[in-house]
Amino acid sequence: MNLLLEKIKNEGIVLSETVLKVDSFLNHQVDPELMLEIGKEFAERFKDHGVTKVLTIESSGIAPGVMAALQMNVPLIFARKRKSLTLSEDILTSKVYSYTKQEENTISISNKYIQESDRVLLVDDFLANGQAALGLVDLVKQAGAEVAGIGIVIEKSFQDGGNLVRATGYKVESLAEIGSLENGEVQFRKEEARV
Ligand code: G4P
């Protein structure tokens, strides 16, 4: 996805050897045109997977998730990280530890919106240590539904998440794969380095 790679090159700020700030288009300000293209790309990559729902986590997964859902003509569900006033009964929960933030979140969804017959595409903004994606897999399994695949906007390939999540056997598609953030520079994995 050249548009995304260019955006990362031009606007991404390398905060450290492990953290990339993309607040100008994904994590704070959101670029709707880019999100639409991301949605189309996920729809294309998972078109043969019988997706009936898209599931993400608040908050930064919602923009790419909703565009993917729009393109696939299915609903989007976002797991909550905080207790909701209205989400009180029949909830499914999973504990997600963030190595980046060193805190544990309990993510939850109402079991009303995922049925056993559903094939669920998981979407998230970043794949770092993979804990969020595994938490979403857990929620889908608790609902008795099938994971149709996992779509990631930015994967940091030098962290453990990619291997962990691919070990589940589900199809994982990352639209940008970052090989390194060393020396204050974004290096994409070899096959993407032409941008
Ligand atoms: P994991 O899910 O892959 O294990 O990742 P981890 O717990 O380490 O990440 C926790 C949060 O930090 C997630 O956002 C994740 O998207 C974000 N994150 C991880 N690495 C980076 C990075 O290099 N750059 C940016 N910008 N974010 C990163 P979150 O807390 O759920 O935030 P939000 O969705 O509410 O924005």
mmCIF file of C-alpha atoms and ligand atoms in Angstrom:
data_model
loop_
_atom_site.group_PDB
_atom_site.id
_atom_site.type_symbol
_atom_site.label_atom_id
_atom_site.label_comp_id
_atom_site.label_asym_id
_atom_site.label_seq_id
_atom_site.Cartn_x
_atom_site.Cartn_y
_atom_site.Cartn_z
ATOM 1 C CA MET A 1 0.000 0.000 0.000
ATOM 2 C CA ASN A 2 2.146 2.798 -1.308
ATOM 3 C CA LEU A 3 -0.110 5.575 -0.047
ATOM 4 C CA LEU A 4 0.286 4.305 3.520
ATOM 5 C CA LEU A 5 4.032 3.776 3.193
ATOM 6 C CA GLU A 6 4.477 7.310 1.858
ATOM 7 C CA LYS A 7 2.393 8.708 4.678
ATOM 8 C CA ILE A 8 4.534 6.866 7.230
ATOM 9 C CA LYS A 9 7.751 8.069 5.557
ATOM 10 C CA ASN A 10 6.566 11.677 5.330
ATOM 11 C CA GLU A 11 4.650 12.109 8.561
ATOM 12 C CA GLY A 12 5.745 9.348 10.942
ATOM 13 C CA ILE A 13 7.906 10.472 13.833
ATOM 14 C CA VAL A 14 10.331 7.955 15.301
ATOM 15 C CA LEU A 15 10.098 8.435 19.046
ATOM 16 C CA SER A 16 12.495 5.638 19.970
ATOM 17 C CA GLU A 17 13.847 2.405 18.505
ATOM 18 C CA THR A 18 10.509 0.778 19.221
ATOM 19 C CA VAL A 19 7.850 3.481 18.931
ATOM 20 C CA LEU A 20 6.561 5.279 15.852
ATOM 21 C CA LYS A 21 4.233 8.234 16.263
ATOM 22 C CA VAL A 22 1.573 8.514 13.575
ATOM 23 C CA ASP A 23 -0.744 10.991 15.249
ATOM 24 C CA SER A 24 -1.222 13.055 12.099
ATOM 25 C CA PHE A 25 -3.217 10.379 10.240
ATOM 26 C CA LEU A 26 -4.055 7.380 12.453
ATOM 27 C CA ASN A 27 -3.799 7.770 16.224
ATOM 28 C CA HIS A 28 -5.150 11.279 16.829
ATOM 29 C CA GLN A 29 -5.960 13.215 13.686
ATOM 30 C CA VAL A 30 -7.420 10.755 11.183
ATOM 31 C CA ASP A 31 -7.014 10.924 7.394
ATOM 32 C CA PRO A 32 -10.386 9.702 6.062
ATOM 33 C CA GLU A 33 -9.176 9.257 2.452
ATOM 34 C CA LEU A 34 -6.327 7.070 3.645
ATOM 35 C CA MET A 35 -8.695 5.126 5.911
ATOM 36 C CA LEU A 36 -10.988 4.524 2.942
ATOM 37 C CA GLU A 37 -8.086 3.138 0.889
ATOM 38 C CA ILE A 38 -7.072 0.972 3.844
ATOM 39 C CA GLY A 39 -10.647 -0.328 4.077
ATOM 40 C CA LYS A 40 -10.626 -1.177 0.365
ATOM 41 C CA GLU A 41 -7.304 -2.974 0.697
ATOM 42 C CA PHE A 42 -8.532 -5.121 3.605
ATOM 43 C CA ALA A 43 -11.748 -5.874 1.712
ATOM 44 C CA GLU A 44 -9.708 -7.025 -1.297
ATOM 45 C CA ARG A 45 -7.273 -9.121 0.710
ATOM 46 C CA PHE A 46 -10.026 -10.913 2.646
ATOM 47 C CA LYS A 47 -12.678 -11.051 -0.067
ATOM 48 C CA ASP A 48 -12.644 -14.860 -0.246
ATOM 49 C CA HIS A 49 -12.886 -15.396 3.497
ATOM 50 C CA GLY A 50 -16.628 -15.097 3.998
ATOM 51 C CA VAL A 51 -16.355 -12.214 6.467
ATOM 52 C CA THR A 52 -19.648 -11.411 8.232
ATOM 53 C CA LYS A 53 -18.363 -8.995 10.930
ATOM 54 C CA VAL A 54 -15.326 -6.834 11.582
ATOM 55 C CA LEU A 55 -14.016 -6.633 15.150
ATOM 56 C CA THR A 56 -11.490 -4.100 16.456
ATOM 57 C CA ILE A 57 -10.518 -2.401 19.733
ATOM 58 C CA GLU A 58 -11.186 1.187 20.670
ATOM 59 C CA SER A 59 -9.945 3.682 19.857
ATOM 60 C CA SER A 60 -7.484 3.748 16.967
ATOM 61 C CA GLY A 61 -8.731 0.519 15.389
ATOM 62 C CA ILE A 62 -12.151 2.032 14.778
ATOM 63 C CA ALA A 63 -11.295 4.225 11.775
ATOM 64 C CA PRO A 64 -9.629 1.509 9.660
ATOM 65 C CA GLY A 65 -12.108 -1.062 10.999
ATOM 66 C CA VAL A 66 -15.199 0.865 10.007
ATOM 67 C CA MET A 67 -13.844 1.471 6.501
ATOM 68 C CA ALA A 68 -13.103 -2.225 6.077
ATOM 69 C CA ALA A 69 -16.611 -3.032 7.303
ATOM 70 C CA LEU A 70 -18.112 -0.473 4.918
ATOM 71 C CA GLN A 71 -16.280 -1.994 1.969
ATOM 72 C CA MET A 72 -17.322 -5.515 2.967
ATOM 73 C CA ASN A 73 -20.874 -4.435 3.693
ATOM 74 C CA VAL A 74 -20.846 -5.908 7.206
ATOM 75 C CA PRO A 75 -21.116 -4.374 10.705
ATOM 76 C CA LEU A 76 -18.173 -3.226 12.796
ATOM 77 C CA ILE A 77 -17.929 -4.078 16.492
ATOM 78 C CA PHE A 78 -15.299 -2.476 18.673
ATOM 79 C CA ALA A 79 -14.175 -4.058 21.901
ATOM 80 C CA ARG A 80 -14.138 -1.648 24.804
ATOM 81 C CA LYS A 81 -11.143 -1.138 27.034
ATOM 82 C CA ARG A 82 -13.057 0.690 29.720
ATOM 83 C CA LYS A 83 -16.194 -0.216 31.565
ATOM 84 C CA SER A 84 -19.233 1.070 29.754
ATOM 85 C CA LEU A 85 -22.286 2.396 31.532
ATOM 86 C CA THR A 86 -24.577 0.591 29.129
ATOM 87 C CA LEU A 87 -22.559 -2.548 28.433
ATOM 88 C CA SER A 88 -23.411 -4.511 31.543
ATOM 89 C CA GLU A 89 -25.063 -7.825 30.751
ATOM 90 C CA ASP A 90 -23.883 -10.833 28.800
ATOM 91 C CA ILE A 91 -20.421 -9.559 28.142
ATOM 92 C CA LEU A 92 -17.424 -11.527 26.996
ATOM 93 C CA THR A 93 -14.098 -10.367 28.388
ATOM 94 C CA SER A 94 -10.430 -11.049 27.831
ATOM 95 C CA LYS A 95 -7.360 -9.712 29.578
ATOM 96 C CA VAL A 96 -4.814 -7.959 27.379
ATOM 97 C CA TYR A 97 -1.403 -7.031 28.709
ATOM 98 C CA SER A 98 0.313 -4.124 26.982
ATOM 99 C CA TYR A 99 4.106 -4.451 27.068
ATOM 100 C CA THR A 100 4.354 -0.974 25.572
ATOM 101 C CA LYS A 101 2.280 0.630 28.295
ATOM 102 C CA GLN A 102 2.987 -1.960 30.993
ATOM 103 C CA GLU A 103 -0.620 -2.208 32.001
ATOM 104 C CA GLU A 104 -3.363 -4.769 31.754
ATOM 105 C CA ASN A 105 -6.683 -3.937 30.165
ATOM 106 C CA THR A 106 -9.798 -6.021 30.261
ATOM 107 C CA ILE A 107 -11.375 -5.813 26.833
ATOM 108 C CA SER A 108 -15.045 -6.616 26.426
ATOM 109 C CA ILE A 109 -17.849 -7.005 23.926
ATOM 110 C CA SER A 110 -21.507 -7.814 24.281
ATOM 111 C CA ASN A 111 -22.165 -11.396 23.176
ATOM 112 C CA LYS A 112 -25.251 -10.049 21.401
ATOM 113 C CA TYR A 113 -23.311 -8.928 18.340
ATOM 114 C CA ILE A 114 -21.294 -12.031 17.499
ATOM 115 C CA GLN A 115 -23.090 -15.288 16.770
ATOM 116 C CA GLU A 116 -21.741 -18.788 16.293
ATOM 117 C CA SER A 117 -22.388 -18.488 12.573
ATOM 118 C CA ASP A 118 -20.165 -15.402 12.233
ATOM 119 C CA ARG A 119 -16.818 -15.254 10.463
ATOM 120 C CA VAL A 120 -15.003 -12.341 12.020
ATOM 121 C CA LEU A 121 -12.217 -10.248 10.512
ATOM 122 C CA LEU A 122 -10.031 -8.719 13.227
ATOM 123 C CA VAL A 123 -8.573 -5.296 12.451
ATOM 124 C CA ASP A 124 -6.120 -3.224 14.470
ATOM 125 C CA ASP A 125 -3.919 -0.201 13.895
ATOM 126 C CA PHE A 126 -0.632 -1.587 15.232
ATOM 127 C CA LEU A 127 0.808 -5.061 15.679
ATOM 128 C CA ALA A 128 3.573 -4.826 18.266
ATOM 129 C CA ASN A 129 3.563 -7.638 20.804
ATOM 130 C CA GLY A 130 0.383 -9.188 19.503
ATOM 131 C CA GLN A 131 -1.517 -9.180 22.757
ATOM 132 C CA ALA A 132 -4.422 -7.098 21.499
ATOM 133 C CA ALA A 133 -4.903 -9.345 18.457
ATOM 134 C CA LEU A 134 -4.760 -12.467 20.630
ATOM 135 C CA GLY A 135 -7.315 -10.917 22.985
ATOM 136 C CA LEU A 136 -9.656 -10.362 20.047
ATOM 137 C CA VAL A 137 -9.134 -13.963 18.896
ATOM 138 C CA ASP A 138 -10.076 -15.059 22.413
ATOM 139 C CA LEU A 139 -13.308 -13.016 22.354
ATOM 140 C CA VAL A 140 -14.333 -14.514 19.002
ATOM 141 C CA LYS A 141 -13.661 -18.025 20.307
ATOM 142 C CA GLN A 142 -15.685 -17.357 23.453
ATOM 143 C CA ALA A 143 -18.564 -16.296 21.211
ATOM 144 C CA GLY A 144 -18.254 -19.641 19.405
ATOM 145 C CA ALA A 145 -17.596 -17.876 16.093
ATOM 146 C CA GLU A 146 -14.750 -18.250 13.575
ATOM 147 C CA VAL A 147 -11.828 -15.904 13.019
ATOM 148 C CA ALA A 148 -11.778 -15.149 9.279
ATOM 149 C CA GLY A 149 -8.408 -13.405 9.416
ATOM 150 C CA ILE A 150 -6.427 -10.575 10.943
ATOM 151 C CA GLY A 151 -5.812 -7.238 9.217
ATOM 152 C CA ILE A 152 -3.162 -4.890 10.604
ATOM 153 C CA VAL A 153 -2.425 -1.365 9.411
ATOM 154 C CA ILE A 154 1.179 -1.132 10.689
ATOM 155 C CA GLU A 155 3.183 -4.143 11.828
ATOM 156 C CA LYS A 156 6.473 -3.646 13.630
ATOM 157 C CA SER A 157 8.167 -6.778 12.311
ATOM 158 C CA PHE A 158 11.053 -6.487 14.757
ATOM 159 C CA GLN A 159 8.744 -7.197 17.692
ATOM 160 C CA ASP A 160 7.256 -10.552 18.666
ATOM 161 C CA GLY A 161 3.620 -10.017 17.732
ATOM 162 C CA GLY A 162 3.850 -11.090 14.094
ATOM 163 C CA ASN A 163 5.255 -14.535 14.937
ATOM 164 C CA LEU A 164 2.905 -15.037 17.856
ATOM 165 C CA VAL A 165 -0.185 -14.109 15.900
ATOM 166 C CA ARG A 166 0.836 -16.072 12.761
ATOM 167 C CA ALA A 167 1.379 -19.121 14.973
ATOM 168 C CA THR A 168 -2.407 -19.224 15.446
ATOM 169 C CA GLY A 169 -2.638 -20.283 11.788
ATOM 170 C CA TYR A 170 -5.002 -17.482 10.783
ATOM 171 C CA LYS A 171 -4.267 -15.395 7.715
ATOM 172 C CA VAL A 172 -2.528 -12.200 8.853
ATOM 173 C CA GLU A 173 -2.248 -9.264 6.444
ATOM 174 C CA SER A 174 -0.241 -6.180 7.400
ATOM 175 C CA LEU A 175 -0.450 -3.187 5.090
ATOM 176 C CA ALA A 176 2.898 -1.726 6.203
ATOM 177 C CA GLU A 177 5.692 -3.783 7.724
ATOM 178 C CA ILE A 178 8.377 -1.892 9.550
ATOM 179 C CA GLY A 179 11.690 -3.701 9.801
ATOM 180 C CA SER A 180 13.484 -1.184 11.981
ATOM 181 C CA LEU A 181 13.220 2.198 13.670
ATOM 182 C CA GLU A 182 16.934 2.411 14.404
ATOM 183 C CA ASN A 183 18.870 5.687 14.033
ATOM 184 C CA GLY A 184 15.655 7.677 14.062
ATOM 185 C CA GLU A 185 14.619 6.277 10.665
ATOM 186 C CA VAL A 186 11.769 4.147 9.441
ATOM 187 C CA GLN A 187 13.017 1.160 7.460
ATOM 188 C CA PHE A 188 10.374 -0.965 5.827
ATOM 189 C CA ARG A 189 10.934 -4.654 5.380
ATOM 190 C CA LYS A 190 12.969 -5.419 2.259
ATOM 191 C CA GLU A 191 10.167 -6.035 -0.188
ATOM 192 C CA GLU A 192 8.591 -2.681 0.671
ATOM 193 C CA ALA A 193 11.848 -0.694 0.718
ATOM 194 C CA ARG A 194 11.337 0.751 -2.787
ATOM 195 C CA VAL A 195 9.058 3.517 -1.452
HETATM 196 P P1 G4P B 1 0.125 -5.355 21.185
HETATM 197 O O1 G4P B 1 -1.348 -5.199 21.298
HETATM 198 O O2 G4P B 1 0.572 -5.682 19.772
HETATM 199 O O3 G4P B 1 0.674 -6.324 22.198
HETATM 200 O O4 G4P B 1 0.770 -3.947 21.443
HETATM 201 P P2 G4P B 1 1.026 -3.175 22.812
HETATM 202 O O5 G4P B 1 0.151 -3.744 23.851
HETATM 203 O O6 G4P B 1 2.483 -3.163 23.017
HETATM 204 O O7 G4P B 1 0.475 -1.748 22.415
HETATM 205 C C1 G4P B 1 -0.346 -1.017 23.259
HETATM 206 C C2 G4P B 1 -0.850 0.218 22.586
HETATM 207 O O8 G4P B 1 0.225 0.905 21.978
HETATM 208 C C3 G4P B 1 -1.859 -0.002 21.491
HETATM 209 O O9 G4P B 1 -2.651 1.156 21.382
HETATM 210 C C4 G4P B 1 -0.980 -0.078 20.256
HETATM 211 O O10 G4P B 1 -1.690 0.222 19.079
HETATM 212 C C5 G4P B 1 -0.006 0.994 20.567
HETATM 213 N N1 G4P B 1 1.291 0.878 19.933
HETATM 214 C C6 G4P B 1 2.190 -0.118 20.022
HETATM 215 N N2 G4P B 1 3.302 0.209 19.361
HETATM 216 C C7 G4P B 1 3.098 1.436 18.823
HETATM 217 C C8 G4P B 1 3.887 2.323 18.036
HETATM 218 O O11 G4P B 1 5.045 2.052 17.665
HETATM 219 N N3 G4P B 1 3.308 3.502 17.713
HETATM 220 C C9 G4P B 1 2.059 3.846 18.079
HETATM 221 N N4 G4P B 1 1.605 5.028 17.671
HETATM 222 N N5 G4P B 1 1.286 3.058 18.834
HETATM 223 C C10 G4P B 1 1.816 1.869 19.198
HETATM 224 P P3 G4P B 1 -3.786 1.545 22.402
HETATM 225 O O12 G4P B 1 -3.241 1.748 23.762
HETATM 226 O O13 G4P B 1 -4.854 0.508 22.282
HETATM 227 O O14 G4P B 1 -4.208 2.946 21.887
HETATM 228 P P4 G4P B 1 -5.458 3.477 21.083
HETATM 229 O O15 G4P B 1 -5.963 2.372 20.193
HETATM 230 O O16 G4P B 1 -6.469 3.856 22.101
HETATM 231 O O17 G4P B 1 -4.920 4.608 20.271
#
